[in-house]
Amino acid sequence: GVGPRDLAVLSSYSGNTEETLKFARGLGRRTSAVAVTSGGALERLARSRRWPVVALPPGWPPRAALGFALGVLGAILERCGSVPGATAGLRSGALKLRRLHLMGGKKGLGSRALALAGRLQGRVPVAVGVSGETAGTARRFACQLNENTKIPAFWAEVPEFGHNLISGFPRGVKTAVAPVFFLKRASGETRRLLAFVEQ
């Protein structure tokens, strides 16, 4: 639960996210909270409870406004002393992403993304990340495919993928499932899984 020394950060771009509103309504009147939203029921509730409201720019699809919400969250955590240097870290990450986006040529990020999209066409993607490292990235990738392309996509993580889901890839049999691996570094076990899936 949220105690008297805690700060609840209530984040919903539209201001109408059911889970956020349910949590917010369950908070005590003396709870310290801040709402991060572009409006909706969350803004109205926050103002009625006299919680601070950080207004996000309206008119974006919620998934396209993630950067705004992350920036605000970083600033809040930094000002509370919980994550020193959070805003500098976000700025640095944004600059790196911008440089990646601007990479051109045959080996550029855009070309690689188009090539991957071509390989996934007509198949069901399963994003696979490594537990504790890239599993969150894999999950986000699958969710983005669900939201933006309206196709079924799923996610899994190593080592569970290697114990269970790998059984659905019988050797030498083509399947409608297309695994997409997100790896920082490939262990021996992960390399064997890749070799098995790609053979």
PDB file of C-alpha atoms in Angstrom:
ATOM      1  CA  GLY A   1       0.000   0.000   0.000  1.00  0.00           C
ATOM      2  CA  VAL A   2       0.871   3.686  -0.165  1.00  0.00           C
ATOM      3  CA  GLY A   3       1.952   5.087   3.167  1.00  0.00           C
ATOM      4  CA  PRO A   4       2.102   8.667   4.488  1.00  0.00           C
ATOM      5  CA  ARG A   5       5.768   9.006   3.460  1.00  0.00           C
ATOM      6  CA  ASP A   6       5.160   7.793  -0.106  1.00  0.00           C
ATOM      7  CA  LEU A   7       4.383   9.759  -3.245  1.00  0.00           C
ATOM      8  CA  ALA A   8       1.911   8.200  -5.683  1.00  0.00           C
ATOM      9  CA  VAL A   9       2.589   9.172  -9.302  1.00  0.00           C
ATOM     10  CA  LEU A  10      -0.660   8.697 -11.231  1.00  0.00           C
ATOM     11  CA  SER A  11       0.136   8.540 -14.925  1.00  0.00           C
ATOM     12  CA  SER A  12      -2.471   8.250 -17.675  1.00  0.00           C
ATOM     13  CA  TYR A  13      -2.082  10.130 -20.944  1.00  0.00           C
ATOM     14  CA  SER A  14      -5.817  10.245 -21.685  1.00  0.00           C
ATOM     15  CA  GLY A  15      -6.728  10.607 -18.025  1.00  0.00           C
ATOM     16  CA  ASN A  16      -9.226   7.774 -18.434  1.00  0.00           C
ATOM     17  CA  THR A  17      -7.095   4.650 -17.948  1.00  0.00           C
ATOM     18  CA  GLU A  18      -9.229   2.315 -15.828  1.00  0.00           C
ATOM     19  CA  GLU A  19      -6.410   0.877 -13.685  1.00  0.00           C
ATOM     20  CA  THR A  20      -4.966   4.305 -12.886  1.00  0.00           C
ATOM     21  CA  LEU A  21      -8.348   5.734 -11.955  1.00  0.00           C
ATOM     22  CA  LYS A  22      -9.215   2.760  -9.737  1.00  0.00           C
ATOM     23  CA  PHE A  23      -5.904   3.105  -7.898  1.00  0.00           C
ATOM     24  CA  ALA A  24      -6.290   6.891  -7.572  1.00  0.00           C
ATOM     25  CA  ARG A  25      -9.822   6.625  -6.174  1.00  0.00           C
ATOM     26  CA  GLY A  26      -8.590   4.143  -3.580  1.00  0.00           C
ATOM     27  CA  LEU A  27      -5.979   6.533  -2.161  1.00  0.00           C
ATOM     28  CA  GLY A  28      -6.662   8.210   1.156  1.00  0.00           C
ATOM     29  CA  ARG A  29      -7.388  11.926   1.282  1.00  0.00           C
ATOM     30  CA  ARG A  30      -4.074  12.615   3.017  1.00  0.00           C
ATOM     31  CA  THR A  31      -1.968  10.667   0.525  1.00  0.00           C
ATOM     32  CA  SER A  32       0.656  12.649  -1.381  1.00  0.00           C
ATOM     33  CA  ALA A  33       0.058  12.216  -5.089  1.00  0.00           C
ATOM     34  CA  VAL A  34       0.749  13.895  -8.418  1.00  0.00           C
ATOM     35  CA  ALA A  35      -1.202  13.333 -11.631  1.00  0.00           C
ATOM     36  CA  VAL A  36       0.532  13.187 -15.025  1.00  0.00           C
ATOM     37  CA  THR A  37      -2.103  13.486 -17.741  1.00  0.00           C
ATOM     38  CA  SER A  38      -3.503  15.452 -20.650  1.00  0.00           C
ATOM     39  CA  GLY A  39      -6.944  15.701 -19.037  1.00  0.00           C
ATOM     40  CA  GLY A  40      -9.907  13.390 -18.518  1.00  0.00           C
ATOM     41  CA  ALA A  41     -11.255  11.957 -15.288  1.00  0.00           C
ATOM     42  CA  LEU A  42      -7.813  11.794 -13.687  1.00  0.00           C
ATOM     43  CA  GLU A  43      -7.312  15.544 -13.993  1.00  0.00           C
ATOM     44  CA  ARG A  44     -10.755  16.216 -12.531  1.00  0.00           C
ATOM     45  CA  LEU A  45     -10.124  13.830  -9.628  1.00  0.00           C
ATOM     46  CA  ALA A  46      -6.676  15.308  -8.941  1.00  0.00           C
ATOM     47  CA  ARG A  47      -7.999  18.857  -8.885  1.00  0.00           C
ATOM     48  CA  SER A  48     -10.850  17.845  -6.560  1.00  0.00           C
ATOM     49  CA  ARG A  49      -8.277  16.262  -4.207  1.00  0.00           C
ATOM     50  CA  ARG A  50      -5.891  19.219  -4.625  1.00  0.00           C
ATOM     51  CA  TRP A  51      -3.113  17.026  -6.007  1.00  0.00           C
ATOM     52  CA  PRO A  52      -0.619  18.707  -8.363  1.00  0.00           C
ATOM     53  CA  VAL A  53      -1.289  18.061 -12.048  1.00  0.00           C
ATOM     54  CA  VAL A  54       1.475  17.920 -14.641  1.00  0.00           C
ATOM     55  CA  ALA A  55      -0.257  18.650 -17.946  1.00  0.00           C
ATOM     56  CA  LEU A  56       0.927  16.673 -20.966  1.00  0.00           C
ATOM     57  CA  PRO A  57       0.329  18.109 -24.453  1.00  0.00           C
ATOM     58  CA  PRO A  58      -3.037  16.815 -25.734  1.00  0.00           C
ATOM     59  CA  GLY A  59      -3.907  15.396 -29.132  1.00  0.00           C
ATOM     60  CA  TRP A  60      -1.372  12.566 -29.428  1.00  0.00           C
ATOM     61  CA  PRO A  61      -2.067   8.835 -29.622  1.00  0.00           C
ATOM     62  CA  PRO A  62      -1.163   7.647 -26.091  1.00  0.00           C
ATOM     63  CA  ARG A  63       1.608   5.322 -27.331  1.00  0.00           C
ATOM     64  CA  ALA A  64       3.198   8.219 -29.240  1.00  0.00           C
ATOM     65  CA  ALA A  65       3.238  10.371 -26.091  1.00  0.00           C
ATOM     66  CA  LEU A  66       5.364   7.946 -24.069  1.00  0.00           C
ATOM     67  CA  GLY A  67       8.386  10.254 -24.272  1.00  0.00           C
ATOM     68  CA  PHE A  68       6.499  13.091 -22.570  1.00  0.00           C
ATOM     69  CA  ALA A  69       5.391  10.852 -19.698  1.00  0.00           C
ATOM     70  CA  LEU A  70       8.879   9.367 -19.248  1.00  0.00           C
ATOM     71  CA  GLY A  71      10.442  12.825 -19.154  1.00  0.00           C
ATOM     72  CA  VAL A  72       8.003  13.991 -16.488  1.00  0.00           C
ATOM     73  CA  LEU A  73       8.494  10.819 -14.446  1.00  0.00           C
ATOM     74  CA  GLY A  74      12.276  11.252 -14.608  1.00  0.00           C
ATOM     75  CA  ALA A  75      12.000  14.854 -13.417  1.00  0.00           C
ATOM     76  CA  ILE A  76       9.698  13.879 -10.528  1.00  0.00           C
ATOM     77  CA  LEU A  77      11.989  11.068  -9.386  1.00  0.00           C
ATOM     78  CA  GLU A  78      15.033  13.332  -9.619  1.00  0.00           C
ATOM     79  CA  ARG A  79      13.394  16.136  -7.609  1.00  0.00           C
ATOM     80  CA  CYS A  80      12.386  13.641  -4.917  1.00  0.00           C
ATOM     81  CA  GLY A  81      15.998  12.485  -4.707  1.00  0.00           C
ATOM     82  CA  SER A  82      15.071   8.928  -5.713  1.00  0.00           C
ATOM     83  CA  VAL A  83      16.946   8.827  -9.047  1.00  0.00           C
ATOM     84  CA  PRO A  84      19.736  11.440  -9.245  1.00  0.00           C
ATOM     85  CA  GLY A  85      20.617  12.313 -12.829  1.00  0.00           C
ATOM     86  CA  ALA A  86      17.401  10.860 -14.264  1.00  0.00           C
ATOM     87  CA  THR A  87      16.706  13.779 -16.615  1.00  0.00           C
ATOM     88  CA  ALA A  88      20.301  13.845 -17.889  1.00  0.00           C
ATOM     89  CA  GLY A  89      20.075  10.112 -18.560  1.00  0.00           C
ATOM     90  CA  LEU A  90      16.838  10.551 -20.496  1.00  0.00           C
ATOM     91  CA  ARG A  91      18.345  13.398 -22.548  1.00  0.00           C
ATOM     92  CA  SER A  92      21.372  11.265 -23.377  1.00  0.00           C
ATOM     93  CA  GLY A  93      19.154   8.351 -24.402  1.00  0.00           C
ATOM     94  CA  ALA A  94      16.997  10.606 -26.577  1.00  0.00           C
ATOM     95  CA  LEU A  95      20.069  11.939 -28.391  1.00  0.00           C
ATOM     96  CA  LYS A  96      21.309   8.402 -29.046  1.00  0.00           C
ATOM     97  CA  LEU A  97      17.904   7.398 -30.423  1.00  0.00           C
ATOM     98  CA  ARG A  98      17.875  10.472 -32.657  1.00  0.00           C
ATOM     99  CA  ARG A  99      21.305   9.559 -34.041  1.00  0.00           C
ATOM    100  CA  LEU A 100      20.130   5.994 -34.698  1.00  0.00           C
ATOM    101  CA  HIS A 101      17.017   7.291 -36.443  1.00  0.00           C
ATOM    102  CA  LEU A 102      19.103   9.511 -38.708  1.00  0.00           C
ATOM    103  CA  MET A 103      21.426   6.670 -39.757  1.00  0.00           C
ATOM    104  CA  GLY A 104      21.067   6.129 -43.476  1.00  0.00           C
ATOM    105  CA  GLY A 105      22.359   3.724 -46.050  1.00  0.00           C
ATOM    106  CA  LYS A 106      21.845   0.018 -46.560  1.00  0.00           C
ATOM    107  CA  LYS A 107      22.899  -0.790 -43.004  1.00  0.00           C
ATOM    108  CA  GLY A 108      20.857   1.993 -41.402  1.00  0.00           C
ATOM    109  CA  LEU A 109      18.271   1.382 -38.717  1.00  0.00           C
ATOM    110  CA  GLY A 110      15.395   2.190 -41.085  1.00  0.00           C
ATOM    111  CA  SER A 111      16.591  -0.360 -43.642  1.00  0.00           C
ATOM    112  CA  ARG A 112      16.976  -3.024 -40.970  1.00  0.00           C
ATOM    113  CA  ALA A 113      13.490  -2.293 -39.641  1.00  0.00           C
ATOM    114  CA  LEU A 114      11.974  -2.622 -43.129  1.00  0.00           C
ATOM    115  CA  ALA A 115      13.838  -5.884 -43.689  1.00  0.00           C
ATOM    116  CA  LEU A 116      12.527  -7.252 -40.394  1.00  0.00           C
ATOM    117  CA  ALA A 117       8.975  -6.150 -41.266  1.00  0.00           C
ATOM    118  CA  GLY A 118       9.275  -8.031 -44.563  1.00  0.00           C
ATOM    119  CA  ARG A 119      10.379 -11.218 -42.801  1.00  0.00           C
ATOM    120  CA  LEU A 120       7.482 -10.951 -40.330  1.00  0.00           C
ATOM    121  CA  GLN A 121       4.795 -10.394 -42.957  1.00  0.00           C
ATOM    122  CA  GLY A 122       2.132 -13.089 -42.794  1.00  0.00           C
ATOM    123  CA  ARG A 123       3.609 -14.646 -39.648  1.00  0.00           C
ATOM    124  CA  VAL A 124       2.919 -14.319 -35.917  1.00  0.00           C
ATOM    125  CA  PRO A 125       5.851 -12.580 -34.191  1.00  0.00           C
ATOM    126  CA  VAL A 126       7.078 -13.769 -30.806  1.00  0.00           C
ATOM    127  CA  ALA A 127       9.487 -11.265 -29.273  1.00  0.00           C
ATOM    128  CA  VAL A 128      12.045 -13.045 -27.086  1.00  0.00           C
ATOM    129  CA  GLY A 129      14.098 -11.211 -24.458  1.00  0.00           C
ATOM    130  CA  VAL A 130      16.520 -12.270 -21.760  1.00  0.00           C
ATOM    131  CA  SER A 131      15.166 -12.284 -18.202  1.00  0.00           C
ATOM    132  CA  GLY A 132      16.447  -9.264 -16.271  1.00  0.00           C
ATOM    133  CA  GLU A 133      17.997  -7.680 -19.373  1.00  0.00           C
ATOM    134  CA  THR A 134      15.821  -7.337 -22.464  1.00  0.00           C
ATOM    135  CA  ALA A 135      12.541  -9.058 -21.514  1.00  0.00           C
ATOM    136  CA  GLY A 136      10.900  -5.639 -21.046  1.00  0.00           C
ATOM    137  CA  THR A 137      12.013  -4.567 -24.516  1.00  0.00           C
ATOM    138  CA  ALA A 138      10.572  -7.753 -26.002  1.00  0.00           C
ATOM    139  CA  ARG A 139       7.273  -7.166 -24.245  1.00  0.00           C
ATOM    140  CA  ARG A 140       7.106  -3.554 -25.438  1.00  0.00           C
ATOM    141  CA  PHE A 141       7.892  -4.630 -29.023  1.00  0.00           C
ATOM    142  CA  ALA A 142       5.023  -7.142 -28.997  1.00  0.00           C
ATOM    143  CA  CYS A 143       2.633  -4.576 -27.483  1.00  0.00           C
ATOM    144  CA  GLN A 144       3.599  -2.008 -30.122  1.00  0.00           C
ATOM    145  CA  LEU A 145       2.832  -4.519 -32.878  1.00  0.00           C
ATOM    146  CA  ASN A 146      -0.557  -5.225 -31.254  1.00  0.00           C
ATOM    147  CA  GLU A 147      -1.385  -1.518 -30.882  1.00  0.00           C
ATOM    148  CA  ASN A 148       0.014  -0.071 -34.082  1.00  0.00           C
ATOM    149  CA  THR A 149      -0.396  -2.849 -36.656  1.00  0.00           C
ATOM    150  CA  LYS A 150      -3.421  -4.620 -35.135  1.00  0.00           C
ATOM    151  CA  ILE A 151      -1.827  -8.055 -35.511  1.00  0.00           C
ATOM    152  CA  PRO A 152      -1.388 -10.822 -32.943  1.00  0.00           C
ATOM    153  CA  ALA A 153       2.097 -10.726 -31.434  1.00  0.00           C
ATOM    154  CA  PHE A 154       3.410 -12.285 -28.247  1.00  0.00           C
ATOM    155  CA  TRP A 155       6.503 -12.183 -26.076  1.00  0.00           C
ATOM    156  CA  ALA A 156       8.571 -14.664 -24.102  1.00  0.00           C
ATOM    157  CA  GLU A 157      11.813 -14.653 -22.164  1.00  0.00           C
ATOM    158  CA  VAL A 158      14.922 -16.764 -21.915  1.00  0.00           C
ATOM    159  CA  PRO A 159      15.403 -19.126 -20.076  1.00  0.00           C
ATOM    160  CA  GLU A 160      11.668 -20.014 -20.060  1.00  0.00           C
ATOM    161  CA  PHE A 161      11.594 -19.886 -23.858  1.00  0.00           C
ATOM    162  CA  GLY A 162      14.281 -22.584 -23.872  1.00  0.00           C
ATOM    163  CA  HIS A 163      12.368 -24.857 -21.511  1.00  0.00           C
ATOM    164  CA  ASN A 164       8.860 -24.540 -22.922  1.00  0.00           C
ATOM    165  CA  LEU A 165       8.115 -22.523 -26.058  1.00  0.00           C
ATOM    166  CA  ILE A 166      11.061 -23.979 -27.967  1.00  0.00           C
ATOM    167  CA  SER A 167       9.100 -27.257 -28.047  1.00  0.00           C
ATOM    168  CA  GLY A 168       6.743 -25.598 -30.522  1.00  0.00           C
ATOM    169  CA  PHE A 169       9.578 -25.348 -33.079  1.00  0.00           C
ATOM    170  CA  PRO A 170      10.057 -28.940 -34.235  1.00  0.00           C
ATOM    171  CA  ARG A 171      13.352 -29.402 -36.063  1.00  0.00           C
ATOM    172  CA  GLY A 172      13.070 -28.956 -39.813  1.00  0.00           C
ATOM    173  CA  VAL A 173       9.386 -27.913 -39.749  1.00  0.00           C
ATOM    174  CA  LYS A 174       8.373 -24.423 -40.885  1.00  0.00           C
ATOM    175  CA  THR A 175       5.918 -22.686 -38.558  1.00  0.00           C
ATOM    176  CA  ALA A 176       3.744 -19.577 -38.836  1.00  0.00           C
ATOM    177  CA  VAL A 177       5.516 -18.211 -35.744  1.00  0.00           C
ATOM    178  CA  ALA A 178       8.471 -15.863 -36.218  1.00  0.00           C
ATOM    179  CA  PRO A 179      10.721 -15.374 -33.170  1.00  0.00           C
ATOM    180  CA  VAL A 180      12.498 -12.029 -32.874  1.00  0.00           C
ATOM    181  CA  PHE A 181      15.353 -12.103 -30.353  1.00  0.00           C
ATOM    182  CA  PHE A 182      16.411  -9.087 -28.275  1.00  0.00           C
ATOM    183  CA  LEU A 183      19.870  -9.819 -26.893  1.00  0.00           C
ATOM    184  CA  LYS A 184      22.525  -7.760 -25.159  1.00  0.00           C
ATOM    185  CA  ARG A 185      24.850 -10.690 -25.278  1.00  0.00           C
ATOM    186  CA  ALA A 186      24.194 -14.245 -26.347  1.00  0.00           C
ATOM    187  CA  SER A 187      25.132 -16.961 -23.876  1.00  0.00           C
ATOM    188  CA  GLY A 188      26.013 -20.427 -25.103  1.00  0.00           C
ATOM    189  CA  GLU A 189      22.478 -21.588 -24.332  1.00  0.00           C
ATOM    190  CA  THR A 190      20.933 -18.681 -26.246  1.00  0.00           C
ATOM    191  CA  ARG A 191      23.192 -19.291 -29.254  1.00  0.00           C
ATOM    192  CA  ARG A 192      22.056 -22.927 -29.313  1.00  0.00           C
ATOM    193  CA  LEU A 193      18.401 -21.783 -29.184  1.00  0.00           C
ATOM    194  CA  LEU A 194      19.000 -19.386 -32.064  1.00  0.00           C
ATOM    195  CA  ALA A 195      20.685 -22.094 -34.113  1.00  0.00           C
ATOM    196  CA  PHE A 196      17.782 -24.459 -33.434  1.00  0.00           C
ATOM    197  CA  VAL A 197      15.093 -21.925 -34.379  1.00  0.00           C
ATOM    198  CA  GLU A 198      16.877 -20.621 -37.454  1.00  0.00           C
ATOM    199  CA  GLN A 199      17.887 -23.989 -38.904  1.00  0.00           C
TER     200      GLN A 199
END
